Amino acid sequence: MTPFYDPLRSYEDNYANGPFGAFAEPGVAAVAPPAERFLGRPVHRAFGIPAGPLVNAAFCAAAFRHGYDVNVYKTVRTRSHPSHPFPNTLRVHVGGDLSLETARGALLADADFRGTASISNSFGVPSRDPDEWQPDMAAAVAAAGDGQLLVGSFQGTHPAPGAADRVSAYVADHVAAASLVVETGAPVLEMNLSCPNEGTADLLCFDTAAVVRIAGAIKEKVGDVPLLLKLAYFADDSALAALVHATAGIVDGYAAINTIPARLVDAAGRPALPGPGREVAGVCGDAIRWAGLEMVRRLARLRDDAGAGFAIVGVGGVMEASHHLAMRAAGADAVMSATGAMFRPGLGAEVRAARGA
């Protein structure tokens, strides 16, 4: 089955000509009324596709048509930014769970997508200029039907070296990006704090003080528009607790996880992805489900302990309807699938139909 985002094509080819496979077909409309609520809004199922493979309005509209009801438009910036060179997505060969210890070694990655369960994510957070992505995101917002919801993902861009007051400029760029997303009519915002292509140890989600400053500035600007924080996997319980305790009164929820970074090599032991700085890439799919599920449980425990009301979005390795149910049982208010949805585009309809959902 052809994935709706075709990993054998470049990012630009996908953007211009996709979606592919089943997502190029009309899809099936929902016949029942919305059965759930997410962030106070009615949805058929609080299930969808996270930031990543839905690169423009055509992809978002296709996702809505095919039974994915809460979808995230790929992360945007305040200015244009190129994609990493092709290839961006490879099959990653992992036997079972990708533990943090295993990820410190080398994993074989290639373009043989038969029986794919885990893939690489190495795009570098490309973005069109706002003059292009704003009207396109507005079209994606409009493509959501009754009981469906589009989330606008964004992130700030580091100022050039030598720029005056780089910290304040970085905060201001996040605020500007959030404001541009709100202008499109997107009813929910998601701030990407966890892109594996922006570094690993220095991910923004691990800098609690910076997140508090940025998130506070954004909420002061956007007011009541819900704001989610997209997180990486936290190995340290105390660090996760510190972030949640410092931000739960500012933001409306957390989405976890993005990916687990690992060094990818080809059959000859050479870097699998071309170009400098791409030896390590984020790994998505079945191999990281344990980490997404664990983070949902930990966030739910922190929520319960604090008597808080923030939302939790479970992401990572959701490949079938039963995985969605496991995430919900662990405490997720919504669940999203990237790799599973790409290679099994009917997953949205399966989740809608699953008993116990």
mmCIF file of C-alpha atoms in Angstrom:
data_model
loop_
_atom_site.group_PDB
_atom_site.id
_atom_site.type_symbol
_atom_site.label_atom_id
_atom_site.label_comp_id
_atom_site.label_asym_id
_atom_site.label_seq_id
_atom_site.Cartn_x
_atom_site.Cartn_y
_atom_site.Cartn_z
ATOM 1 C CA MET A 1 0.000 0.000 0.000
ATOM 2 C CA THR A 2 1.348 3.436 -0.967
ATOM 3 C CA PRO A 3 1.743 5.699 2.083
ATOM 4 C CA PHE A 4 -0.140 9.007 1.855
ATOM 5 C CA TYR A 5 3.231 10.721 2.387
ATOM 6 C CA ASP A 6 5.494 8.843 -0.014
ATOM 7 C CA PRO A 7 8.975 8.362 1.495
ATOM 8 C CA LEU A 8 10.366 7.499 -1.947
ATOM 9 C CA ARG A 9 9.645 11.067 -3.090
ATOM 10 C CA SER A 10 11.263 14.287 -1.894
ATOM 11 C CA TYR A 11 9.574 16.614 0.554
ATOM 12 C CA GLU A 12 8.950 19.122 -2.248
ATOM 13 C CA ASP A 13 7.448 16.427 -4.497
ATOM 14 C CA ASN A 14 5.112 15.332 -1.722
ATOM 15 C CA TYR A 15 4.159 18.935 -0.981
ATOM 16 C CA ALA A 16 3.367 19.701 -4.618
ATOM 17 C CA ASN A 17 1.738 16.436 -5.709
ATOM 18 C CA GLY A 18 0.467 14.590 -2.633
ATOM 19 C CA PRO A 19 -1.251 13.076 -0.858
ATOM 20 C CA PHE A 20 -0.877 9.648 -2.443
ATOM 21 C CA GLY A 21 -2.416 6.208 -2.141
ATOM 22 C CA ALA A 22 -5.731 5.918 -0.340
ATOM 23 C CA PHE A 23 -5.614 9.565 0.748
ATOM 24 C CA ALA A 24 -5.978 10.580 -2.903
ATOM 25 C CA GLU A 25 -9.438 8.947 -2.873
ATOM 26 C CA PRO A 26 -12.684 10.586 -1.684
ATOM 27 C CA GLY A 27 -12.885 8.876 1.719
ATOM 28 C CA VAL A 28 -15.970 8.247 3.833
ATOM 29 C CA ALA A 29 -17.857 10.887 5.783
ATOM 30 C CA ALA A 30 -18.917 10.307 9.403
ATOM 31 C CA VAL A 31 -22.593 9.411 9.788
ATOM 32 C CA ALA A 32 -22.949 9.533 13.585
ATOM 33 C CA PRO A 33 -22.853 12.746 15.662
ATOM 34 C CA PRO A 34 -19.642 13.633 17.526
ATOM 35 C CA ALA A 35 -19.126 11.225 20.430
ATOM 36 C CA GLU A 36 -16.329 12.909 22.418
ATOM 37 C CA ARG A 37 -14.904 16.259 23.422
ATOM 38 C CA PHE A 38 -11.326 17.501 23.279
ATOM 39 C CA LEU A 39 -10.315 20.822 24.815
ATOM 40 C CA GLY A 40 -14.005 21.604 25.121
ATOM 41 C CA ARG A 41 -14.747 20.972 21.448
ATOM 42 C CA PRO A 42 -16.941 18.152 20.091
ATOM 43 C CA VAL A 43 -15.113 15.536 18.008
ATOM 44 C CA HIS A 44 -16.151 12.196 16.547
ATOM 45 C CA ARG A 45 -13.047 10.574 18.001
ATOM 46 C CA ALA A 46 -10.196 12.367 19.723
ATOM 47 C CA PHE A 47 -7.818 10.649 17.309
ATOM 48 C CA GLY A 48 -5.751 11.988 14.458
ATOM 49 C CA ILE A 49 -2.339 12.646 12.939
ATOM 50 C CA PRO A 50 0.384 14.695 14.682
ATOM 51 C CA ALA A 51 2.664 17.356 13.251
ATOM 52 C CA GLY A 52 4.830 15.857 10.529
ATOM 53 C CA PRO A 53 3.227 14.084 7.587
ATOM 54 C CA LEU A 54 0.332 16.530 6.993
ATOM 55 C CA VAL A 55 2.466 19.019 5.088
ATOM 56 C CA ASN A 56 -0.296 21.251 3.696
ATOM 57 C CA ALA A 57 -4.055 21.702 3.382
ATOM 58 C CA ALA A 58 -4.439 18.946 0.785
ATOM 59 C CA PHE A 59 -3.004 16.402 3.236
ATOM 60 C CA CYS A 60 -5.077 17.763 6.141
ATOM 61 C CA ALA A 61 -8.295 17.659 4.115
ATOM 62 C CA ALA A 62 -7.565 14.063 3.101
ATOM 63 C CA ALA A 63 -6.957 13.090 6.723
ATOM 64 C CA PHE A 64 -10.317 14.565 7.745
ATOM 65 C CA ARG A 65 -12.041 12.719 4.866
ATOM 66 C CA HIS A 66 -10.561 9.416 6.000
ATOM 67 C CA GLY A 67 -11.748 9.461 9.596
ATOM 68 C CA TYR A 68 -8.939 11.298 11.398
ATOM 69 C CA ASP A 69 -10.722 13.917 13.472
ATOM 70 C CA VAL A 70 -7.974 15.849 15.318
ATOM 71 C CA ASN A 71 -5.113 16.668 12.965
ATOM 72 C CA VAL A 72 -2.001 18.831 13.256
ATOM 73 C CA TYR A 73 -0.736 20.961 10.374
ATOM 74 C CA LYS A 74 3.011 20.488 9.997
ATOM 75 C CA THR A 75 5.091 22.865 12.133
ATOM 76 C CA VAL A 76 5.524 26.350 10.662
ATOM 77 C CA ARG A 77 7.913 29.226 11.291
ATOM 78 C CA THR A 78 7.885 33.000 10.904
ATOM 79 C CA ARG A 79 10.046 32.732 7.781
ATOM 80 C CA SER A 80 10.851 30.206 5.125
ATOM 81 C CA HIS A 81 13.178 27.354 6.014
ATOM 82 C CA PRO A 82 14.334 24.555 3.669
ATOM 83 C CA SER A 83 13.877 20.844 4.214
ATOM 84 C CA HIS A 84 16.854 18.589 4.744
ATOM 85 C CA PRO A 85 17.911 16.886 1.501
ATOM 86 C CA PHE A 86 16.200 13.721 0.295
ATOM 87 C CA PRO A 87 15.845 11.109 1.716
ATOM 88 C CA ASN A 88 14.095 12.192 4.887
ATOM 89 C CA THR A 89 12.271 9.007 5.802
ATOM 90 C CA LEU A 90 13.915 5.578 5.836
ATOM 91 C CA ARG A 91 12.853 2.283 7.292
ATOM 92 C CA VAL A 92 14.650 1.757 10.597
ATOM 93 C CA HIS A 93 15.361 -1.856 11.514
ATOM 94 C CA VAL A 94 14.657 -2.289 15.219
ATOM 95 C CA GLY A 95 14.043 -5.599 16.917
ATOM 96 C CA GLY A 96 11.347 -4.790 19.474
ATOM 97 C CA ASP A 97 11.435 -1.650 21.587
ATOM 98 C CA LEU A 98 14.011 1.043 20.912
ATOM 99 C CA SER A 99 15.491 1.511 24.367
ATOM 100 C CA LEU A 100 17.558 4.583 25.159
ATOM 101 C CA GLU A 101 20.605 2.314 25.467
ATOM 102 C CA THR A 102 20.004 0.777 22.027
ATOM 103 C CA ALA A 103 19.496 4.237 20.538
ATOM 104 C CA ARG A 104 23.023 5.175 21.625
ATOM 105 C CA GLY A 105 24.386 2.550 19.238
ATOM 106 C CA ALA A 106 23.874 2.368 15.469
ATOM 107 C CA LEU A 107 20.672 1.256 13.737
ATOM 108 C CA LEU A 108 20.397 -0.001 10.169
ATOM 109 C CA ALA A 109 18.188 2.194 7.979
ATOM 110 C CA ASP A 110 17.275 1.712 4.320
ATOM 111 C CA ALA A 111 14.577 2.354 1.709
ATOM 112 C CA ASP A 112 13.010 -1.112 1.853
ATOM 113 C CA PHE A 113 9.585 -0.219 3.226
ATOM 114 C CA ARG A 114 8.071 -3.693 3.029
ATOM 115 C CA GLY A 115 6.599 -4.553 6.412
ATOM 116 C CA THR A 116 7.653 -1.199 7.827
ATOM 117 C CA ALA A 117 7.049 -0.683 11.535
ATOM 118 C CA SER A 118 9.514 2.116 12.373
ATOM 119 C CA ILE A 119 10.889 4.982 10.295
ATOM 120 C CA SER A 120 13.215 7.964 10.495
ATOM 121 C CA ASN A 121 12.162 11.592 10.762
ATOM 122 C CA SER A 122 14.819 13.891 9.312
ATOM 123 C CA PHE A 123 13.227 16.978 7.765
ATOM 124 C CA GLY A 124 14.730 19.896 9.694
ATOM 125 C CA VAL A 125 11.321 21.534 10.261
ATOM 126 C CA PRO A 126 10.877 23.045 6.797
ATOM 127 C CA SER A 127 8.471 25.936 6.450
ATOM 128 C CA ARG A 128 7.059 28.095 3.700
ATOM 129 C CA ASP A 129 6.989 31.847 4.170
ATOM 130 C CA PRO A 130 3.905 32.979 6.120
ATOM 131 C CA ASP A 131 2.520 34.595 2.974
ATOM 132 C CA GLU A 132 2.195 31.056 1.616
ATOM 133 C CA TRP A 133 1.445 28.927 4.670
ATOM 134 C CA GLN A 134 -1.107 31.235 6.298
ATOM 135 C CA PRO A 135 -3.735 30.949 3.524
ATOM 136 C CA ASP A 136 -2.956 27.261 3.199
ATOM 137 C CA MET A 137 -3.427 26.652 6.927
ATOM 138 C CA ALA A 138 -6.667 28.630 6.772
ATOM 139 C CA ALA A 139 -7.825 26.239 4.040
ATOM 140 C CA ALA A 140 -6.900 23.305 6.293
ATOM 141 C CA VAL A 141 -8.949 24.826 9.124
ATOM 142 C CA ALA A 142 -11.896 25.150 6.745
ATOM 143 C CA ALA A 143 -11.517 21.515 5.643
ATOM 144 C CA ALA A 144 -12.449 20.268 9.124
ATOM 145 C CA GLY A 145 -16.027 19.063 9.142
ATOM 146 C CA ASP A 146 -18.513 18.766 11.969
ATOM 147 C CA GLY A 147 -16.810 17.026 14.884
ATOM 148 C CA GLN A 148 -13.308 17.667 13.540
ATOM 149 C CA LEU A 149 -10.495 19.957 14.648
ATOM 150 C CA LEU A 150 -7.290 21.338 13.139
ATOM 151 C CA VAL A 151 -4.320 22.113 15.404
ATOM 152 C CA GLY A 152 -1.705 24.595 14.180
ATOM 153 C CA SER A 153 1.866 23.630 15.100
ATOM 154 C CA PHE A 154 4.631 26.232 15.238
ATOM 155 C CA GLN A 155 8.074 26.869 16.618
ATOM 156 C CA GLY A 156 10.485 29.747 16.968
ATOM 157 C CA THR A 157 13.699 30.052 14.994
ATOM 158 C CA HIS A 158 17.001 30.873 16.663
ATOM 159 C CA PRO A 159 18.313 34.314 15.665
ATOM 160 C CA ALA A 160 21.540 34.557 13.713
ATOM 161 C CA PRO A 161 24.768 34.411 15.729
ATOM 162 C CA GLY A 162 25.791 37.868 16.815
ATOM 163 C CA ALA A 163 22.250 39.242 16.885
ATOM 164 C CA ALA A 164 21.516 41.618 19.737
ATOM 165 C CA ASP A 165 19.661 40.131 22.743
ATOM 166 C CA ARG A 166 19.268 36.687 21.187
ATOM 167 C CA VAL A 167 17.125 35.359 24.054
ATOM 168 C CA SER A 168 14.516 38.096 23.744
ATOM 169 C CA ALA A 169 14.549 37.710 19.968
ATOM 170 C CA TYR A 170 13.956 33.959 20.307
ATOM 171 C CA VAL A 171 10.980 34.555 22.627
ATOM 172 C CA ALA A 172 9.581 37.194 20.284
ATOM 173 C CA ASP A 173 9.849 34.876 17.296
ATOM 174 C CA HIS A 174 7.790 32.222 19.099
ATOM 175 C CA VAL A 175 5.147 34.830 19.926
ATOM 176 C CA ALA A 176 5.096 36.045 16.341
ATOM 177 C CA ALA A 177 4.724 32.476 15.040
ATOM 178 C CA ALA A 178 1.837 31.784 17.419
ATOM 179 C CA SER A 179 0.124 35.011 16.396
ATOM 180 C CA LEU A 180 0.423 34.143 12.710
ATOM 181 C CA VAL A 181 -1.162 30.740 13.372
ATOM 182 C CA VAL A 182 -4.048 32.319 15.293
ATOM 183 C CA GLU A 183 -4.690 34.622 12.327
ATOM 184 C CA THR A 184 -5.474 31.559 10.187
ATOM 185 C CA GLY A 185 -8.383 30.637 12.434
ATOM 186 C CA ALA A 186 -6.708 27.543 13.887
ATOM 187 C CA PRO A 187 -8.695 26.842 17.092
ATOM 188 C CA VAL A 188 -5.809 25.137 18.939
ATOM 189 C CA LEU A 189 -2.066 25.842 18.999
ATOM 190 C CA GLU A 190 0.786 23.399 19.543
ATOM 191 C CA MET A 191 4.291 24.665 20.285
ATOM 192 C CA ASN A 192 6.935 22.232 19.088
ATOM 193 C CA LEU A 193 9.589 21.982 21.791
ATOM 194 C CA SER A 194 11.002 18.638 20.728
ATOM 195 C CA CYS A 195 12.185 18.476 17.133
ATOM 196 C CA PRO A 196 15.018 15.900 16.923
ATOM 197 C CA ASN A 197 16.609 17.900 14.101
ATOM 198 C CA GLU A 198 17.153 20.915 16.348
ATOM 199 C CA GLY A 199 19.586 19.078 18.613
ATOM 200 C CA THR A 200 18.923 16.346 21.150
ATOM 201 C CA ALA A 201 20.354 17.165 24.582
ATOM 202 C CA ASP A 202 19.532 20.863 24.081
ATOM 203 C CA LEU A 203 15.872 20.458 23.121
ATOM 204 C CA LEU A 204 13.802 23.402 24.297
ATOM 205 C CA CYS A 205 11.452 21.161 26.299
ATOM 206 C CA PHE A 206 14.347 20.373 28.662
ATOM 207 C CA ASP A 207 14.856 24.075 29.534
ATOM 208 C CA THR A 208 11.998 24.733 31.941
ATOM 209 C CA ALA A 209 12.842 28.387 32.554
ATOM 210 C CA ALA A 210 12.869 29.151 28.839
ATOM 211 C CA VAL A 211 9.604 27.280 28.256
ATOM 212 C CA VAL A 212 7.904 29.214 31.067
ATOM 213 C CA ARG A 213 9.061 32.517 29.609
ATOM 214 C CA ILE A 214 8.042 31.663 26.041
ATOM 215 C CA ALA A 215 4.724 30.012 26.890
ATOM 216 C CA GLY A 216 3.780 32.894 29.194
ATOM 217 C CA ALA A 217 4.499 35.437 26.486
ATOM 218 C CA ILE A 218 2.469 33.465 23.965
ATOM 219 C CA LYS A 219 -0.557 33.091 26.227
ATOM 220 C CA GLU A 220 -0.445 36.803 27.050
ATOM 221 C CA LYS A 221 -0.666 37.437 23.297
ATOM 222 C CA VAL A 222 -3.195 34.804 22.174
ATOM 223 C CA GLY A 223 -5.474 34.814 25.217
ATOM 224 C CA ASP A 224 -7.983 31.981 25.419
ATOM 225 C CA VAL A 225 -6.763 30.020 22.380
ATOM 226 C CA PRO A 226 -5.677 26.631 23.819
ATOM 227 C CA LEU A 227 -1.929 25.978 23.752
ATOM 228 C CA LEU A 228 -0.363 22.500 23.815
ATOM 229 C CA LEU A 229 3.339 21.787 24.355
ATOM 230 C CA LYS A 230 4.887 19.007 22.238
ATOM 231 C CA LEU A 231 7.434 17.129 24.334
ATOM 232 C CA ALA A 232 10.245 14.652 23.815
ATOM 233 C CA TYR A 233 10.751 11.620 26.059
ATOM 234 C CA PHE A 234 11.977 12.611 29.530
ATOM 235 C CA ALA A 235 14.284 10.051 31.112
ATOM 236 C CA ASP A 236 14.312 12.051 34.368
ATOM 237 C CA ASP A 237 11.061 12.037 36.359
ATOM 238 C CA SER A 238 12.064 15.092 38.359
ATOM 239 C CA ALA A 239 12.751 17.113 35.191
ATOM 240 C CA LEU A 240 9.330 16.229 33.772
ATOM 241 C CA ALA A 241 7.638 17.092 37.064
ATOM 242 C CA ALA A 242 9.458 20.429 37.200
ATOM 243 C CA LEU A 243 8.303 21.323 33.685
ATOM 244 C CA VAL A 244 4.689 20.357 34.354
ATOM 245 C CA HIS A 245 4.524 22.089 37.724
ATOM 246 C CA ALA A 246 5.965 25.279 36.195
ATOM 247 C CA THR A 247 3.745 25.348 33.102
ATOM 248 C CA ALA A 248 0.444 23.636 33.998
ATOM 249 C CA GLY A 249 -1.014 26.969 35.048
ATOM 250 C CA ILE A 250 -0.013 28.560 31.738
ATOM 251 C CA VAL A 251 -0.730 26.013 29.013
ATOM 252 C CA ASP A 252 -3.708 23.787 28.264
ATOM 253 C CA GLY A 253 -1.980 20.461 27.724
ATOM 254 C CA TYR A 254 0.959 18.366 26.621
ATOM 255 C CA ALA A 255 1.550 16.080 23.626
ATOM 256 C CA ALA A 256 4.134 13.321 24.005
ATOM 257 C CA ILE A 257 6.253 12.062 22.470
ATOM 258 C CA ASN A 258 7.937 13.313 19.324
ATOM 259 C CA THR A 259 10.615 10.704 18.516
ATOM 260 C CA ILE A 260 13.617 8.972 20.066
ATOM 261 C CA PRO A 261 16.887 10.108 18.431
ATOM 262 C CA ALA A 262 19.293 7.433 17.186
ATOM 263 C CA ARG A 263 22.347 7.134 14.935
ATOM 264 C CA LEU A 264 21.330 5.631 11.587
ATOM 265 C CA VAL A 265 23.712 3.785 9.273
ATOM 266 C CA ASP A 266 23.483 1.935 5.980
ATOM 267 C CA ALA A 267 24.548 -1.664 5.354
ATOM 268 C CA ALA A 268 28.178 -0.535 5.026
ATOM 269 C CA GLY A 269 28.116 1.293 8.350
ATOM 270 C CA ARG A 270 28.106 4.747 6.770
ATOM 271 C CA PRO A 271 25.635 7.488 7.777
ATOM 272 C CA ALA A 272 22.301 6.556 6.222
ATOM 273 C CA LEU A 273 21.222 10.161 5.639
ATOM 274 C CA PRO A 274 23.343 12.511 3.498
ATOM 275 C CA GLY A 275 24.709 15.832 4.637
ATOM 276 C CA PRO A 276 26.398 17.206 7.741
ATOM 277 C CA GLY A 277 24.643 16.981 11.080
ATOM 278 C CA ARG A 278 22.282 14.192 10.020
ATOM 279 C CA GLU A 279 24.040 11.218 11.595
ATOM 280 C CA VAL A 280 21.332 11.229 14.286
ATOM 281 C CA ALA A 281 17.651 11.313 13.366
ATOM 282 C CA GLY A 282 14.395 10.852 15.186
ATOM 283 C CA VAL A 283 12.901 7.355 15.092
ATOM 284 C CA CYS A 284 9.106 7.002 14.929
ATOM 285 C CA GLY A 285 6.712 4.085 14.897
ATOM 286 C CA ASP A 286 6.258 0.788 16.665
ATOM 287 C CA ALA A 287 9.684 0.814 18.341
ATOM 288 C CA ILE A 288 8.868 3.902 20.430
ATOM 289 C CA ARG A 289 5.348 2.988 21.561
ATOM 290 C CA TRP A 290 6.648 2.053 25.009
ATOM 291 C CA ALA A 291 7.998 5.589 25.447
ATOM 292 C CA GLY A 292 4.835 7.351 24.324
ATOM 293 C CA LEU A 293 2.699 5.167 26.569
ATOM 294 C CA GLU A 294 5.019 5.660 29.535
ATOM 295 C CA MET A 295 4.984 9.437 29.113
ATOM 296 C CA VAL A 296 1.179 9.460 29.028
ATOM 297 C CA ARG A 297 1.087 7.486 32.284
ATOM 298 C CA ARG A 298 3.590 9.807 33.936
ATOM 299 C CA LEU A 299 1.781 12.947 32.788
ATOM 300 C CA ALA A 300 -1.521 11.484 33.998
ATOM 301 C CA ARG A 301 0.010 10.747 37.391
ATOM 302 C CA LEU A 302 1.308 14.314 37.661
ATOM 303 C CA ARG A 303 -2.122 15.609 36.677
ATOM 304 C CA ASP A 304 -3.833 13.501 39.308
ATOM 305 C CA ASP A 305 -1.337 14.395 42.018
ATOM 306 C CA ALA A 306 -1.797 18.108 41.362
ATOM 307 C CA GLY A 307 -5.549 17.969 40.815
ATOM 308 C CA ALA A 308 -4.908 19.725 37.515
ATOM 309 C CA GLY A 309 -7.093 19.758 34.423
ATOM 310 C CA PHE A 310 -4.626 19.859 31.540
ATOM 311 C CA ALA A 311 -5.121 17.704 28.449
ATOM 312 C CA ILE A 312 -2.771 14.892 27.439
ATOM 313 C CA VAL A 313 -2.202 13.844 23.820
ATOM 314 C CA GLY A 314 -0.618 10.413 23.455
ATOM 315 C CA VAL A 315 1.712 10.064 20.465
ATOM 316 C CA GLY A 316 4.244 7.422 19.487
ATOM 317 C CA GLY A 317 3.938 3.987 17.931
ATOM 318 C CA VAL A 318 0.165 3.872 17.573
ATOM 319 C CA MET A 319 -0.121 1.333 14.765
ATOM 320 C CA GLU A 320 -3.583 -0.163 15.342
ATOM 321 C CA ALA A 321 -6.867 0.541 17.118
ATOM 322 C CA SER A 322 -5.850 -1.402 20.232
ATOM 323 C CA HIS A 323 -2.873 0.921 20.718
ATOM 324 C CA HIS A 324 -5.263 3.875 20.698
ATOM 325 C CA LEU A 325 -7.298 2.198 23.433
ATOM 326 C CA ALA A 326 -4.149 1.553 25.486
ATOM 327 C CA MET A 327 -3.194 5.226 25.293
ATOM 328 C CA ARG A 328 -6.667 6.285 26.364
ATOM 329 C CA ALA A 329 -6.626 3.818 29.259
ATOM 330 C CA ALA A 330 -3.276 5.280 30.361
ATOM 331 C CA GLY A 331 -4.819 8.744 30.632
ATOM 332 C CA ALA A 332 -4.656 10.330 27.175
ATOM 333 C CA ASP A 333 -7.493 12.682 26.248
ATOM 334 C CA ALA A 334 -6.533 12.391 22.580
ATOM 335 C CA VAL A 335 -4.277 10.044 20.630
ATOM 336 C CA MET A 336 -2.353 10.563 17.390
ATOM 337 C CA SER A 337 -0.558 8.324 14.905
ATOM 338 C CA ALA A 338 1.987 9.310 12.247
ATOM 339 C CA THR A 339 3.779 6.150 11.088
ATOM 340 C CA GLY A 340 0.731 3.937 11.611
ATOM 341 C CA ALA A 341 -1.522 6.321 9.688
ATOM 342 C CA MET A 342 0.991 6.735 6.863
ATOM 343 C CA PHE A 343 1.239 3.028 6.194
ATOM 344 C CA ARG A 344 -2.318 2.114 7.248
ATOM 345 C CA PRO A 345 -4.479 5.024 6.076
ATOM 346 C CA GLY A 346 -7.655 3.225 7.168
ATOM 347 C CA LEU A 347 -6.565 3.412 10.814
ATOM 348 C CA GLY A 348 -8.758 6.448 11.466
ATOM 349 C CA ALA A 349 -11.881 4.597 10.386
ATOM 350 C CA GLU A 350 -10.800 1.574 12.466
ATOM 351 C CA VAL A 351 -10.464 3.719 15.590
ATOM 352 C CA ARG A 352 -13.865 5.295 15.002
ATOM 353 C CA ALA A 353 -15.397 1.823 14.743
ATOM 354 C CA ALA A 354 -13.486 0.177 17.630
ATOM 355 C CA ARG A 355 -15.530 -0.855 20.638
ATOM 356 C CA GLY A 356 -14.473 0.610 23.932
ATOM 357 C CA ALA A 357 -13.067 3.718 22.293
#
